[in-house]
Amino acid sequence: MFDKILIANRGEIALRVLRAAKELGIATVAVYSTADKEAMHVKLADESVCIGPPPARDSYLNLPALLAACEITGADAVHPGYGFLAENARFADILAEHHIAFIGPKAEHIRLMGDKIEARRAAARLGVPCVPGSPGAVADEAAALRHAAEIGYPVIVKAAAGGGGRGMKVAKSAGELRSALDNAKLEAKSAFGDDAVYLEKYLAGPRHIEIQVLGDGQGRAVHLGERDCSLQRRHQKLWEESPSPALNAEQRDEIGGVVARAMAELGYLGAGTVEFLYEDGAFYFIEMNTRIQVEHPVTEMVTGIDLINEQIKIAAGSPLTIAQKDARFNGAAVECRVNAEHPRSFAPSPGRIAYFHPPGGLGVRVDSAAYQGYVIPPYYDSLVAKLIVHGRNRTEALMRLRRALDEFIVDGVDTTLPLFRALVRNSDVQNGQYDIHWLEEFLKREETLEA
Ligand code: MV4
């Protein structure tokens, strides 16, 4: 087992990793930018190292500074959390060259899944159902027209280097394909420096359902069920839950089995998430995330499995200790991302937290690095706290969520708490009747009501 883990992240995920390390008896190193001198992860770590000025590229993305911090402290492993360097294959390679373990997947799998065309090809080869689309990158307009005619309109043009929704354009007919192609290429070139694009059938109103997996890198893998992340705005998830209100146990076992077998065959190591669009009872692979995700606690609450603990043990070379039959799915869990943002305009609201009172009680979990008097810096994401509730069924979870949201006080900055208080009382949400467009349509309706 490792002696000392350096946590290359900040905020609630840095605390989450720190807690898992402490439970395993592993020493912790926090790194921080000058903007995070007073951050909770710095206070709770055994040691801390300042790695640069506030901008992330100079601190949390600063490879030489992170390597120096490992060297100075003698850390033998690095946990990247999510975001920042979590899916940077070069970082994983460089750590390996320095004989420091990267608590994450093999660099080859980070690279594979970073290329959305290669990821799709791999998924198809491994028996994972994909959206009908072009076999690879589309060479030119003529090829795009040929592929689109075969797929059938509407089609969506996606960037190979994309993900998270950037560089995507929809064409409803052949007449719209040229400009969709040009715009997608232009956006992809400027955002990623790579203008390769591919085509898929455009699904009009799917849910976003993702499967959590753990692999030991030696041919064993298990799935830990799904999370429904359809409630999002501009590709920012706001509410995630497990199980999906749209699935039953047989559907879960089936898609989960397909994913676990695929990851076993790939030799996948560590935690990963396979993302699907789900429409009319069918799953379509879109991407794979080779990291721990923000919404992982939803899975932890339902399975009772500590995903960070598993990541650390796997990275240290332990075989998987969880068999598929040991993965039991108990009750229902919901996570709300409480952001320091205006609940309607979503304008960031950094500043001093004048009063902080998180909720508690049975089935209530708050993952947060915030505290009363803490000043939220303007440089990073606006997540203040994740409120996660668990119940024996979805009704009980929603009852607890309503109560916990009413108890939660964050004064001094705007937060998305009022939005969640409205959502938990909404009949579509209560009935689980939503797709990936529902939240944006809800917000539009609310806007017209106000006007
Ligand atoms: C799609 C789609 C419809 N059809 N692909 C957006 C982010 C990227 N991960 C994939 N995305 C989409 N791909 C096909 N073939 C609709 C989306 C999409 C979306 C997906 C998941 C969650 C929220 C979304 C919001 C808008 C569009």
mmCIF file of N, CA and C and ligand atoms in Angstrom, residues 131 156 158 163-166 168 200-204 206 208 229-230 232 235 275 277 286-287 436-437, ligand 1:
data_model
loop_
_atom_site.group_PDB
_atom_site.id
_atom_site.type_symbol
_atom_site.label_atom_id
_atom_site.label_comp_id
_atom_site.label_asym_id
_atom_site.label_seq_id
_atom_site.Cartn_x
_atom_site.Cartn_y
_atom_site.Cartn_z
ATOM 1 N N VAL A 131 -24.626 4.823 -31.006
ATOM 2 C CA VAL A 131 -25.568 5.541 -31.866
ATOM 3 C C VAL A 131 -25.158 5.251 -33.309
ATOM 4 N N ILE A 156 -26.101 14.651 -36.046
ATOM 5 C CA ILE A 156 -25.317 15.582 -35.227
ATOM 6 C C ILE A 156 -23.854 15.429 -35.611
ATOM 7 N N LYS A 158 -20.082 15.921 -34.487
ATOM 8 C CA LYS A 158 -19.351 16.020 -33.221
ATOM 9 C C LYS A 158 -17.853 16.059 -33.460
ATOM 10 N N GLY A 163 -16.291 16.464 -26.422
ATOM 11 C CA GLY A 163 -16.761 15.967 -25.141
ATOM 12 C C GLY A 163 -17.338 17.134 -24.381
ATOM 13 N N GLY A 164 -18.282 16.819 -23.506
ATOM 14 C CA GLY A 164 -18.904 17.876 -22.722
ATOM 15 C C GLY A 164 -19.700 18.857 -23.565
ATOM 16 N N GLY A 165 -20.013 18.470 -24.812
ATOM 17 C CA GLY A 165 -20.941 19.262 -25.607
ATOM 18 C C GLY A 165 -20.317 20.315 -26.507
ATOM 19 N N ARG A 166 -18.989 20.518 -26.418
ATOM 20 C CA ARG A 166 -18.381 21.552 -27.254
ATOM 21 C C ARG A 166 -18.117 21.024 -28.664
ATOM 22 N N MET A 168 -20.405 20.701 -31.139
ATOM 23 C CA MET A 168 -21.493 19.853 -31.650
ATOM 24 C C MET A 168 -22.474 20.694 -32.447
ATOM 25 N N GLU A 200 -23.334 11.390 -36.137
ATOM 26 C CA GLU A 200 -24.219 10.425 -35.468
ATOM 27 C C GLU A 200 -25.660 10.783 -35.781
ATOM 28 N N LYS A 201 -26.532 9.797 -35.696
ATOM 29 C CA LYS A 201 -27.971 10.064 -35.709
ATOM 30 C C LYS A 201 -28.260 10.959 -34.504
ATOM 31 N N TYR A 202 -29.037 12.016 -34.690
ATOM 32 C CA TYR A 202 -29.374 12.905 -33.571
ATOM 33 C C TYR A 202 -30.614 12.367 -32.850
ATOM 34 N N LEU A 203 -30.468 12.122 -31.569
ATOM 35 C CA LEU A 203 -31.600 11.659 -30.747
ATOM 36 C C LEU A 203 -32.266 12.886 -30.126
ATOM 37 N N ALA A 204 -33.556 13.014 -30.303
ATOM 38 C CA ALA A 204 -34.246 14.270 -29.978
ATOM 39 C C ALA A 204 -34.483 14.484 -28.487
ATOM 40 N N PRO A 206 -33.498 12.187 -25.462
ATOM 41 C CA PRO A 206 -33.025 11.055 -24.655
ATOM 42 C C PRO A 206 -32.803 11.428 -23.188
ATOM 43 N N HIS A 208 -29.864 10.990 -20.112
ATOM 44 C CA HIS A 208 -28.430 10.724 -19.988
ATOM 45 C C HIS A 208 -28.247 9.774 -18.813
ATOM 46 N N CYS A 229 -28.394 11.377 -15.128
ATOM 47 C CA CYS A 229 -27.862 12.747 -15.046
ATOM 48 C C CYS A 229 -28.549 13.647 -16.056
ATOM 49 N N SER A 230 -29.792 13.361 -16.349
ATOM 50 C CA SER A 230 -30.498 14.116 -17.397
ATOM 51 C C SER A 230 -30.784 15.554 -17.004
ATOM 52 N N GLN A 232 -29.797 18.753 -16.411
ATOM 53 C CA GLN A 232 -28.596 19.553 -16.624
ATOM 54 C C GLN A 232 -28.960 20.823 -17.360
ATOM 55 N N HIS A 235 -24.812 21.598 -20.327
ATOM 56 C CA HIS A 235 -23.872 20.504 -20.065
ATOM 57 C C HIS A 235 -23.313 20.520 -18.644
ATOM 58 N N GLU A 275 -20.882 6.480 -20.527
ATOM 59 C CA GLU A 275 -22.060 7.344 -20.714
ATOM 60 C C GLU A 275 -22.915 6.879 -21.879
ATOM 61 N N LEU A 277 -26.787 7.645 -24.044
ATOM 62 C CA LEU A 277 -28.096 8.260 -24.225
ATOM 63 C C LEU A 277 -29.080 7.095 -24.194
ATOM 64 N N ILE A 286 -22.164 7.066 -25.823
ATOM 65 C CA ILE A 286 -21.634 8.315 -26.392
ATOM 66 C C ILE A 286 -20.177 8.572 -26.022
ATOM 67 N N GLU A 287 -19.807 8.343 -24.750
ATOM 68 C CA GLU A 287 -18.443 8.642 -24.315
ATOM 69 C C GLU A 287 -18.103 7.803 -23.101
ATOM 70 N N ILE A 436 -33.025 15.097 -21.196
ATOM 71 C CA ILE A 436 -31.891 16.032 -21.100
ATOM 72 C C ILE A 436 -32.281 17.490 -21.379
ATOM 73 N N HIS A 437 -33.455 17.715 -21.954
ATOM 74 C CA HIS A 437 -33.887 19.085 -22.264
ATOM 75 C C HIS A 437 -34.835 19.654 -21.222
HETATM 76 C C1 MV4 B 1 -25.958 13.571 -28.556
HETATM 77 C C2 MV4 B 1 -27.268 14.102 -28.413
HETATM 78 C C3 MV4 B 1 -28.226 13.635 -29.282
HETATM 79 N N1 MV4 B 1 -27.915 12.704 -30.217
HETATM 80 N N2 MV4 B 1 -25.697 12.646 -29.485
HETATM 81 C C4 MV4 B 1 -23.848 16.441 -25.363
HETATM 82 C C5 MV4 B 1 -22.606 16.241 -24.596
HETATM 83 C C6 MV4 B 1 -21.920 15.067 -25.171
HETATM 84 N N3 MV4 B 1 -21.374 14.289 -24.114
HETATM 85 C C7 MV4 B 1 -22.956 14.342 -25.954
HETATM 86 N N4 MV4 B 1 -24.081 15.213 -26.043
HETATM 87 C C8 MV4 B 1 -25.165 14.879 -26.791
HETATM 88 N N5 MV4 B 1 -24.956 13.939 -27.747
HETATM 89 C C9 MV4 B 1 -26.665 12.240 -30.301
HETATM 90 N N6 MV4 B 1 -26.372 11.330 -31.234
HETATM 91 C C10 MV4 B 1 -27.501 15.040 -27.412
HETATM 92 C C11 MV4 B 1 -26.440 15.435 -26.592
HETATM 93 C C12 MV4 B 1 -26.787 16.366 -25.546
HETATM 94 C C13 MV4 B 1 -26.687 16.002 -24.202
HETATM 95 C C14 MV4 B 1 -26.229 14.748 -23.806
HETATM 96 C C15 MV4 B 1 -26.147 14.407 -22.486
HETATM 97 C C16 MV4 B 1 -26.536 15.312 -21.512
HETATM 98 C C17 MV4 B 1 -26.994 16.541 -21.869
HETATM 99 C C18 MV4 B 1 -27.078 16.908 -23.202
HETATM 100 C C19 MV4 B 1 -27.554 18.172 -23.561
HETATM 101 C C20 MV4 B 1 -27.634 18.523 -24.877
HETATM 102 C C21 MV4 B 1 -27.240 17.630 -25.872
#
